[in-house]
mmCIF file of C-alpha atoms in Angstrom:
data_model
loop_
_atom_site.group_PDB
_atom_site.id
_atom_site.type_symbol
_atom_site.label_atom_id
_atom_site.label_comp_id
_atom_site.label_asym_id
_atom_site.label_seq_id
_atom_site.Cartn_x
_atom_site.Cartn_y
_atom_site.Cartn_z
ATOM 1 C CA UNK A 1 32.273 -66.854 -10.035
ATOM 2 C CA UNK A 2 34.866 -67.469 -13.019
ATOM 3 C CA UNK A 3 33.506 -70.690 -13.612
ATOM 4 C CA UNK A 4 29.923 -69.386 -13.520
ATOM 5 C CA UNK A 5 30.840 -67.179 -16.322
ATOM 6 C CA UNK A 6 32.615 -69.696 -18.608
ATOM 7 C CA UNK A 7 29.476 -71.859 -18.051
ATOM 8 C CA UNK A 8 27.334 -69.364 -18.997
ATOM 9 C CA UNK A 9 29.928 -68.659 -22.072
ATOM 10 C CA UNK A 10 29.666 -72.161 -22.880
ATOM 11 C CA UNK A 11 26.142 -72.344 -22.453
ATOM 12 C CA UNK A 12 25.388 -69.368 -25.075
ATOM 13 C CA UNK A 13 27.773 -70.745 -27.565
ATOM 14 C CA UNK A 14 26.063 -74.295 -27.810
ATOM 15 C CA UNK A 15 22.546 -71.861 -28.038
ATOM 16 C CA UNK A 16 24.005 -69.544 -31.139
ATOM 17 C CA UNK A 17 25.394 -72.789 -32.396
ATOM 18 C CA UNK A 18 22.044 -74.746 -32.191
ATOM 19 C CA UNK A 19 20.129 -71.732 -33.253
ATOM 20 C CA UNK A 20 22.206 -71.660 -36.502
ATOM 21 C CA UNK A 21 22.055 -75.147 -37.008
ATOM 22 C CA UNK A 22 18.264 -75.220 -37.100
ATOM 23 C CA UNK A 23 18.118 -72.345 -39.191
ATOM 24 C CA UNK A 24 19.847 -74.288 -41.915
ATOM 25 C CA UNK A 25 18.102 -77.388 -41.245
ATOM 26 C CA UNK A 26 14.786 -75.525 -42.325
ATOM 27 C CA UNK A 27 16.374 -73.521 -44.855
ATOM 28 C CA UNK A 28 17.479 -77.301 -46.507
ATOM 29 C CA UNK A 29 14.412 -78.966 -46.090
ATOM 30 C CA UNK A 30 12.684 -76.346 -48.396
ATOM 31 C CA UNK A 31 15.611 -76.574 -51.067
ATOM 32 C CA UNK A 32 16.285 -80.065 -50.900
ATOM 33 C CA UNK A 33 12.214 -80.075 -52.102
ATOM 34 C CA UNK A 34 13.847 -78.695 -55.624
ATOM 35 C CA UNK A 35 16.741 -81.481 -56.293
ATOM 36 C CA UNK A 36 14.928 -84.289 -58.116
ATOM 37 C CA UNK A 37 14.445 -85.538 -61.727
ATOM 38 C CA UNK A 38 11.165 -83.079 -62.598
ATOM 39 C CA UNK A 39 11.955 -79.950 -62.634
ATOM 40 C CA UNK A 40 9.366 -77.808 -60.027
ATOM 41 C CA UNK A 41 9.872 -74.317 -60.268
ATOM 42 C CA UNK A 42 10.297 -73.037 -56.036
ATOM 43 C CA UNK A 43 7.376 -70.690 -56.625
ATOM 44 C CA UNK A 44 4.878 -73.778 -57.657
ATOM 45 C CA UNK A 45 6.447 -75.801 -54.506
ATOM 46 C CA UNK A 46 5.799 -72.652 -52.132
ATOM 47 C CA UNK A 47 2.051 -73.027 -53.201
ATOM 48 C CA UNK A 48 1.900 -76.594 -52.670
ATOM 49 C CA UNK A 49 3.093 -76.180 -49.338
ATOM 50 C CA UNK A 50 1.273 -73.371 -48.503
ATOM 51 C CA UNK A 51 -2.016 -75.668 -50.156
ATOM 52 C CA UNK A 52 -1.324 -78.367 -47.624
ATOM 53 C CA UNK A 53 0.211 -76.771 -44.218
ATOM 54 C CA UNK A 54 -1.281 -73.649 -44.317
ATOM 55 C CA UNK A 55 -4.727 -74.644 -45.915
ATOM 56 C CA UNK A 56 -4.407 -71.742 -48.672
ATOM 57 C CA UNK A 57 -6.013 -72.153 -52.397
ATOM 58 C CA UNK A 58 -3.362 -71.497 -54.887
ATOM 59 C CA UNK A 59 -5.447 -74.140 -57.702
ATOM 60 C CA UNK A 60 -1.991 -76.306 -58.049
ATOM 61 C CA UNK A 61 -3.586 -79.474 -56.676
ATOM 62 C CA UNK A 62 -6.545 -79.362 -59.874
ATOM 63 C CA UNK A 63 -5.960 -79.445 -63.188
ATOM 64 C CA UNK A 64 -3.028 -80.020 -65.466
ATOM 65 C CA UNK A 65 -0.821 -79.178 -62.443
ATOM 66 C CA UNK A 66 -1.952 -81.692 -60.379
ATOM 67 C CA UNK A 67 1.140 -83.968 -60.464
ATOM 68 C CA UNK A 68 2.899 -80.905 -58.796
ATOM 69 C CA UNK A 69 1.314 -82.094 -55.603
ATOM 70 C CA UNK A 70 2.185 -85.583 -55.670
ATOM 71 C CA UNK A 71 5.949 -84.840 -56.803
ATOM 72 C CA UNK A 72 6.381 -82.524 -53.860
ATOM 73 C CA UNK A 73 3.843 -83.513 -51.096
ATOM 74 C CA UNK A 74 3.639 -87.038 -51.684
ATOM 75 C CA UNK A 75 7.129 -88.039 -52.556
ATOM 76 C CA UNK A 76 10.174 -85.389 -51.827
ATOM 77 C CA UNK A 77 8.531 -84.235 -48.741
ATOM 78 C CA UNK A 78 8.226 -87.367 -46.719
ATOM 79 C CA UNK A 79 11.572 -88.843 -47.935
ATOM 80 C CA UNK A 80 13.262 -85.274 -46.950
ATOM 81 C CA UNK A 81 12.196 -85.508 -43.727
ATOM 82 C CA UNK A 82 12.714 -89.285 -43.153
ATOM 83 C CA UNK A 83 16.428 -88.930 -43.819
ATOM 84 C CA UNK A 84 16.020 -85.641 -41.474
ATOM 85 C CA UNK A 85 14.752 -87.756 -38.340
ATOM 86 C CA UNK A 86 17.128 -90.792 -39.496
ATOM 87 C CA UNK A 87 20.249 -88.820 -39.722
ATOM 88 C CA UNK A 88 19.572 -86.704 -36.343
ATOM 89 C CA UNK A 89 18.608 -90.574 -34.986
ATOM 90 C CA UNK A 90 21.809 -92.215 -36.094
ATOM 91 C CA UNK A 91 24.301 -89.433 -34.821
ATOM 92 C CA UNK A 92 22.166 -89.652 -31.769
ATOM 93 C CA UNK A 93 23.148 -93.295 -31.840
ATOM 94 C CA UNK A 94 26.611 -93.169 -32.590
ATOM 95 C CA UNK A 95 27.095 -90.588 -29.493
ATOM 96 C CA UNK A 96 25.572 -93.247 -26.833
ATOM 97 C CA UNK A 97 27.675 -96.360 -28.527
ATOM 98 C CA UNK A 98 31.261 -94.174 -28.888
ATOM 99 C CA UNK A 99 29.867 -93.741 -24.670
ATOM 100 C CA UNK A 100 29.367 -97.377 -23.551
ATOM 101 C CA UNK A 101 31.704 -99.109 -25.411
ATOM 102 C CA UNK A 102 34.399 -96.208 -24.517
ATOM 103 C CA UNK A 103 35.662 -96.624 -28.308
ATOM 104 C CA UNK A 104 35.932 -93.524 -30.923
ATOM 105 C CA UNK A 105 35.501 -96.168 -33.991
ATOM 106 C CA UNK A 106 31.795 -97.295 -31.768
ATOM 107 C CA UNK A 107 28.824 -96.579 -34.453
ATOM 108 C CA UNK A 108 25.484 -97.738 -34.212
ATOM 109 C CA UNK A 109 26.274 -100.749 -35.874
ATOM 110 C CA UNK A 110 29.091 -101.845 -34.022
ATOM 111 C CA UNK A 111 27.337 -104.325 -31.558
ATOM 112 C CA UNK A 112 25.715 -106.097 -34.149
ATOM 113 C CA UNK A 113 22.287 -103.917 -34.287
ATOM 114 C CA UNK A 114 22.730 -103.466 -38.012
ATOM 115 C CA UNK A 115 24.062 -106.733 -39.052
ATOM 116 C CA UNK A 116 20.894 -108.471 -36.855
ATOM 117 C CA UNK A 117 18.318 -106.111 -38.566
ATOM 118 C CA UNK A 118 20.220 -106.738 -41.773
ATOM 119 C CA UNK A 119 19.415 -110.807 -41.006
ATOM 120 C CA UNK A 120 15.796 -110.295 -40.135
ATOM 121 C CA UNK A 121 15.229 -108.441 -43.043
ATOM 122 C CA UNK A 122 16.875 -110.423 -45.152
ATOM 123 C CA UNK A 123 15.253 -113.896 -44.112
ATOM 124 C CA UNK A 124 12.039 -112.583 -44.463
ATOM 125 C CA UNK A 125 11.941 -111.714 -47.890
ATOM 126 C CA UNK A 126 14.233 -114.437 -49.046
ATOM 127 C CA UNK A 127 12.145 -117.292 -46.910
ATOM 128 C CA UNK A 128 8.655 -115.422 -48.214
ATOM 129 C CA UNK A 129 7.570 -114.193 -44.648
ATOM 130 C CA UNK A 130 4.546 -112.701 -45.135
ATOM 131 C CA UNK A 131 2.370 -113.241 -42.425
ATOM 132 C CA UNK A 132 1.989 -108.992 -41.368
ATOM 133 C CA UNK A 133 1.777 -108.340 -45.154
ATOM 134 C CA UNK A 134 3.639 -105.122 -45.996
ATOM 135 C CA UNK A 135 4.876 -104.486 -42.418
ATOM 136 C CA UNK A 136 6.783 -107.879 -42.582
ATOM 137 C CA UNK A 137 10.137 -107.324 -43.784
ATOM 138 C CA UNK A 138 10.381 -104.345 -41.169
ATOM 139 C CA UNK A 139 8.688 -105.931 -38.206
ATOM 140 C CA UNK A 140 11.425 -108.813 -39.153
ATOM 141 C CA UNK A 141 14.635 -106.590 -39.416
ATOM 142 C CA UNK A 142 13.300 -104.334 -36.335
ATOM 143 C CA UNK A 143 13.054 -108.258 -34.406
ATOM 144 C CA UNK A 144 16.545 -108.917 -35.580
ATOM 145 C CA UNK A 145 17.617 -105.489 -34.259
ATOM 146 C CA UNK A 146 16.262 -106.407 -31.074
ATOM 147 C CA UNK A 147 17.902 -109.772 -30.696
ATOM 148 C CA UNK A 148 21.151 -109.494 -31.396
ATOM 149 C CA UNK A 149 21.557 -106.463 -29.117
ATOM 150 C CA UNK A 150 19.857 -108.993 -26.371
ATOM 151 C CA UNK A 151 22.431 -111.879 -27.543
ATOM 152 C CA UNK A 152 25.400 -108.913 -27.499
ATOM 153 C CA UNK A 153 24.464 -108.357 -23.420
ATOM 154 C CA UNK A 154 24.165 -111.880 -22.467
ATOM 155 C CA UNK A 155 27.287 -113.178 -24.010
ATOM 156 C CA UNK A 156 28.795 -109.866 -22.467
ATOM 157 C CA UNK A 157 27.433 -111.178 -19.274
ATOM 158 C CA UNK A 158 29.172 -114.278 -19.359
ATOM 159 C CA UNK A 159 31.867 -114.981 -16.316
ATOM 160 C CA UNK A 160 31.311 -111.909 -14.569
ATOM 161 C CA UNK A 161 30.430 -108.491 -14.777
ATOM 162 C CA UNK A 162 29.763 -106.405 -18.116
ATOM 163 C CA UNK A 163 32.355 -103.922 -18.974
ATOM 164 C CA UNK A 164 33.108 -102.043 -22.679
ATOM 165 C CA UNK A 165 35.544 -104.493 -23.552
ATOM 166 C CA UNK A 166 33.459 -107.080 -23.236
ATOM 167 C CA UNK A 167 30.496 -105.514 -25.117
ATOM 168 C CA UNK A 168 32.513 -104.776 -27.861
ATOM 169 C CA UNK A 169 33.775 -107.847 -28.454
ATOM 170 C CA UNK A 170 30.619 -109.710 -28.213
ATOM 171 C CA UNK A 171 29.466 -107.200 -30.601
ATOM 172 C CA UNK A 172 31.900 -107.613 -33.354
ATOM 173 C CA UNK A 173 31.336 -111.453 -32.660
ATOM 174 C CA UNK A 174 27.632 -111.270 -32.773
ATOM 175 C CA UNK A 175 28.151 -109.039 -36.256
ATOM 176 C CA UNK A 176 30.193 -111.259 -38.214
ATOM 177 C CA UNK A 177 27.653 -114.499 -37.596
ATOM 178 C CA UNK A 178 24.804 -112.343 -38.348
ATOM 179 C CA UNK A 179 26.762 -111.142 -42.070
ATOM 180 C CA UNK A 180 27.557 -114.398 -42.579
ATOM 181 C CA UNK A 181 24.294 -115.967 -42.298
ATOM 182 C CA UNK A 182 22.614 -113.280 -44.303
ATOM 183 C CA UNK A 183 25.385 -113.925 -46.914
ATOM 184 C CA UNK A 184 24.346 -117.860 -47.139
ATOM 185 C CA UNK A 185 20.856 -116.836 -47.105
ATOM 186 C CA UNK A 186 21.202 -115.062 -50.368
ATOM 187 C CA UNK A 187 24.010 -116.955 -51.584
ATOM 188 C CA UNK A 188 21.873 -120.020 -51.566
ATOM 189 C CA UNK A 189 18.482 -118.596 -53.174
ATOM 190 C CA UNK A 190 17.881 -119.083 -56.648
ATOM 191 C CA UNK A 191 15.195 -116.572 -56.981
ATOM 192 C CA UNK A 192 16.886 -113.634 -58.747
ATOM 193 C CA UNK A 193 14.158 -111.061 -57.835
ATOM 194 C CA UNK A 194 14.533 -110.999 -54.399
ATOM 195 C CA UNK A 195 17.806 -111.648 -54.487
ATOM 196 C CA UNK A 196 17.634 -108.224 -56.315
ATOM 197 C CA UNK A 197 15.490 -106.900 -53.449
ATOM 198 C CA UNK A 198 17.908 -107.497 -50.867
ATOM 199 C CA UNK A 199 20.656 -106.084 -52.580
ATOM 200 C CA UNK A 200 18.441 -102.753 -52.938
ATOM 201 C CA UNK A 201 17.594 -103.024 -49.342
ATOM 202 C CA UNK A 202 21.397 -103.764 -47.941
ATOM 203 C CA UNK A 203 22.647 -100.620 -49.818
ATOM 204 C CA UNK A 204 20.335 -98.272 -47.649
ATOM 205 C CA UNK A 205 17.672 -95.432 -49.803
ATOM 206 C CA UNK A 206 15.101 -93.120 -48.526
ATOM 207 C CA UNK A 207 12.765 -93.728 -51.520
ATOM 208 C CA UNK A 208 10.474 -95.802 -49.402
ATOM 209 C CA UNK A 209 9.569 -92.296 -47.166
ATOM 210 C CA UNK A 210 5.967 -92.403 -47.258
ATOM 211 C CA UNK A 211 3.560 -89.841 -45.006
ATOM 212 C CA UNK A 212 2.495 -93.072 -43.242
ATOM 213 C CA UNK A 213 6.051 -94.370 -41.996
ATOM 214 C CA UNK A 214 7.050 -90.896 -40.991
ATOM 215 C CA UNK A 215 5.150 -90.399 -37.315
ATOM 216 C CA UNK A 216 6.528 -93.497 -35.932
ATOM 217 C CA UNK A 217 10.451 -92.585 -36.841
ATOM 218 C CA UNK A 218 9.648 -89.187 -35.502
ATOM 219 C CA UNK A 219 8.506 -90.231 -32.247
ATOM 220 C CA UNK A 220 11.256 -92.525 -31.247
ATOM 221 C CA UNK A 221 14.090 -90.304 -32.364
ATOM 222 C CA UNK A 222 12.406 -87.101 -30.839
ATOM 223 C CA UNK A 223 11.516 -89.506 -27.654
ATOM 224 C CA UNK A 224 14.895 -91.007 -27.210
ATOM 225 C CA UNK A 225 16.785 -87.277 -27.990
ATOM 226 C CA UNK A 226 14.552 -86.138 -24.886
ATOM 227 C CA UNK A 227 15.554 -88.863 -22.579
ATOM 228 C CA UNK A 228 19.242 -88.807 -23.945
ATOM 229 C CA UNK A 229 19.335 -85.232 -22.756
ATOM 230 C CA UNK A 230 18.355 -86.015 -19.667
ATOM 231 C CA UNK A 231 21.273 -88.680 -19.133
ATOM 232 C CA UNK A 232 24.267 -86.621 -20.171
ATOM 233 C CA UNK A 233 25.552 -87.081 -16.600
ATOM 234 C CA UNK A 234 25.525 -90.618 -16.883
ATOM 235 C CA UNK A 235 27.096 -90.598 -20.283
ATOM 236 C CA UNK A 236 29.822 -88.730 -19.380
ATOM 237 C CA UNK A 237 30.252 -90.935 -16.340
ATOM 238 C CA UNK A 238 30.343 -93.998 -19.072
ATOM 239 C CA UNK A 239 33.563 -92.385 -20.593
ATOM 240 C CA UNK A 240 35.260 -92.251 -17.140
ATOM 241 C CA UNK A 241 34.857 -96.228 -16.581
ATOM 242 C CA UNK A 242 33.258 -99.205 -14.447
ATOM 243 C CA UNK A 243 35.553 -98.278 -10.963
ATOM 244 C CA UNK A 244 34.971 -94.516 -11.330
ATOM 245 C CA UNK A 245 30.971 -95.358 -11.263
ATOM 246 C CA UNK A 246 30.988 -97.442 -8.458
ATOM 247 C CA UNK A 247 32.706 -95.490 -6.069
ATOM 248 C CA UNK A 248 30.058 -92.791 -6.658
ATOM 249 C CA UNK A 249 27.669 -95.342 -6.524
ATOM 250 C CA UNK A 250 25.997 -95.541 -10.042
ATOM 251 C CA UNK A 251 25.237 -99.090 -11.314
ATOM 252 C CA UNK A 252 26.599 -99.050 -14.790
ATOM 253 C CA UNK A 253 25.634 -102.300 -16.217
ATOM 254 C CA UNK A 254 21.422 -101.424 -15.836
ATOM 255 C CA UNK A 255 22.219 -98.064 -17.566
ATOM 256 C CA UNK A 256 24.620 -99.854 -20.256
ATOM 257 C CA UNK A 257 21.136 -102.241 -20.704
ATOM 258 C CA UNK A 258 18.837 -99.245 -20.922
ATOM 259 C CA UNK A 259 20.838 -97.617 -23.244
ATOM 260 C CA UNK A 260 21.004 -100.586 -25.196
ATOM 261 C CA UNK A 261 17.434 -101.475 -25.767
ATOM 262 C CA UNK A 262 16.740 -97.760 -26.897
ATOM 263 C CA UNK A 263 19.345 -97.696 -29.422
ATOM 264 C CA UNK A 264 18.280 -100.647 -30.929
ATOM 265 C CA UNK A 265 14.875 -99.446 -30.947
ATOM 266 C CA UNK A 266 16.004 -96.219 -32.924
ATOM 267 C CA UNK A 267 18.055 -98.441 -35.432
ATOM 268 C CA UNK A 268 15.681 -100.891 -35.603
ATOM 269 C CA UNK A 269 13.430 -98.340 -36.839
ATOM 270 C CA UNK A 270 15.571 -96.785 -39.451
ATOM 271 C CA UNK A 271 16.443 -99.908 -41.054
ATOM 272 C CA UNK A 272 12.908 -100.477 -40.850
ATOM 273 C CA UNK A 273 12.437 -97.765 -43.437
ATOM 274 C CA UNK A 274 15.752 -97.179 -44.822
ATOM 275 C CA UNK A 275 17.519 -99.927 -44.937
ATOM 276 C CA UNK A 276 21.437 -99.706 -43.940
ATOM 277 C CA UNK A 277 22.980 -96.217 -44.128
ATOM 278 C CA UNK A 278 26.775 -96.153 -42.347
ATOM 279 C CA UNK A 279 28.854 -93.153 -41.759
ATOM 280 C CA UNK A 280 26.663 -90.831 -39.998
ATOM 281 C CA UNK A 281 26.571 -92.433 -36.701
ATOM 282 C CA UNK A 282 30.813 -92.800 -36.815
ATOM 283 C CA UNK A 283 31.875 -89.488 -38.503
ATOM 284 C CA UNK A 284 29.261 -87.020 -36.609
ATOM 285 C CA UNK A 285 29.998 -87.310 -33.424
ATOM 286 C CA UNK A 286 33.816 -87.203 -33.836
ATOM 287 C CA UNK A 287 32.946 -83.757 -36.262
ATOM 288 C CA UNK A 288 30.726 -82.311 -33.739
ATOM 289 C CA UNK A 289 33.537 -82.962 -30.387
ATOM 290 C CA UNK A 290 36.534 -80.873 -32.365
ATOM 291 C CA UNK A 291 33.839 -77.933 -31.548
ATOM 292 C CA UNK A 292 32.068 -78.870 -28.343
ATOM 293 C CA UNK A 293 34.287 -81.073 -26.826
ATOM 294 C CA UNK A 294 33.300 -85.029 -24.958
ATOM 295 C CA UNK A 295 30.059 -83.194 -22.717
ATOM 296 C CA UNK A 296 27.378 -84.651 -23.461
ATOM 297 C CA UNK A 297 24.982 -81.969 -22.357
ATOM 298 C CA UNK A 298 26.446 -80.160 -25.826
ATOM 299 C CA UNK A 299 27.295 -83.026 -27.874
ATOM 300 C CA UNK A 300 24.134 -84.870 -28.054
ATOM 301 C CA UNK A 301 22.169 -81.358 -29.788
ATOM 302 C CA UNK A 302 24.544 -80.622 -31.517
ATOM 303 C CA UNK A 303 25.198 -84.097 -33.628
ATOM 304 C CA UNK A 304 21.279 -84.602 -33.997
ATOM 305 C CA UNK A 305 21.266 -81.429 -35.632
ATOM 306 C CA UNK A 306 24.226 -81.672 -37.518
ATOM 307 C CA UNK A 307 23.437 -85.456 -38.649
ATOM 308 C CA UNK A 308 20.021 -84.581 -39.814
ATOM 309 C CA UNK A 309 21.311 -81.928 -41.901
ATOM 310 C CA UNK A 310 23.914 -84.315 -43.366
ATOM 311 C CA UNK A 311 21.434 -86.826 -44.220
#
């Protein structure tokens, strides 16, 4: 019965705590609409947003107030809420890699994901890939993302069975040949504006949020937080190690792979869009467990809420 209580204890506190946190969340996405080189006046971005959610007729979108409703609508508005969804997707992240790898340094970059998205990316606009138009340079980074999480597990694989150690190491290998082949990819260009491009790219920016590139972040992070949530048993079980799992018969190395392919998914994504942003996925996490604690039932709301605020 005492340890019904403190559950239920528990249980309320991560509730107030989410409640709170999504209360500011909302509260920032409205201000954050105000921060920005034109000055809008709130009352002007109110009616804008009442124009286009709510369907009301305030007359901001005609006449010499027009550009009102592409500064807010068309510009803050999706890049506000693509750092939102990457932020809550790269905490997200960093929780399942600190997991598998059993590591408190572990960030979504850490098995190469970001380093192998950083290579795609980078190869196609130094090499001119163009063959998907527009969507090329993020089809290629989301590929590279993809690959070198694939190339992390099999070299893992090799001589045996897949544990953390392993995984990490591969990682960190798999990292370093992607950086350096990115680096003598744009070392050895002599075309200045790309060369220029990349460098914009590498340092990470949420100026290329448009309405169109916004659904498809949305879903995976939302999809993945659902079936995250769902696997907080098995993440905590990752923490406790390989020998633990099998005597209570859980197969660790097909949920180590599942996990895997979803996280690069969700980074794939974001790089897609926002090129490399660190820091989230490593600090979060570690900010959100001097609260919650290692559970994973209250960790994983908590840092997706928490990390899309941040962002």
């Amino acid at each position: 019965m005492v340890k019904q209580i403190s559950k239920n204890n528990q249980n309320s506190y991560v509730l107030i705590i989410s409640i709170i946190l999504l209360a500011l969340l909302s509260a920032s996405l409205v201000l954050s609409i105000n921060f920005g080189v034109a000055d809008v006046p709130i009352e002007d971005i109110i009616k804008v947003l009442g124009e286009e959610i709510l369907g009301l007729d305030y007359g901001i979108s005609t006449g010499s107030n027009v550009f009102l409703k592409d500064i807010v609508w068309e510009l803050r508005v999706p890049r506000i809420l693509l750092g939102m969804f990457a932020g809550g997707g790269l905490a997200l992240c960093g929780c399942i890699m600190q997991a598998v790898v059993k590591n408190p340094l572990a960030n979504p970059y850490i098995l190469g994901i970001s380093s192998g998205a950083t290579l795609g990316a980078t190869s196609a606009i130094m090499l001119g890939f163009t063959m998907i138009g527009n969507l090329s340079i993020g089809f290629s980074a989301f590929l590279g993302a993809l690959i070198s999480s694939y190339v992390v597990y099999i070299i893992a694989h090799i001589g045996g069975r897949t544990n953390s150690v392993k995984l990490l190491l591969a990682g960190m290998a798999v990292n370093a040949l992607c950086s350096a082949f990115s680096s003598f990819i744009v070392y050895t260009s002599a075309d200045a504006e790309r060369t220029q491009k990349v460098t914009f790219w590498l340092m990470g920016s949420l100026a290329g949020g448009r309405w169109s590139s916004i659904a498809p972040v949305a879903v995976i992070v939302l999809g993945s937080s659902i079936f995250f949530l769902t696997q907080f048993r098995n993440l905590n079980l990752l923490l406790m190690g390989d020998e633990v799992a099998i005597s209570l018969g859980t197969d660790l190395n097909r949920i180590r792979k599942i996990f895997l392919i979803l996280v690069s998914l969700i980074v794939g994504r974001i790089v897609w869009n926002c090129g490399t942003i660190g820091f989230v996925g490593l600090i979060i996490p570690h900010l959100v467990r001097i609260f919650v604690g290692t559970d994973h039932r209250k960790l994983i709301p908590i840092s997706i809420l928490i990390g899309a605020l941040f962002l």
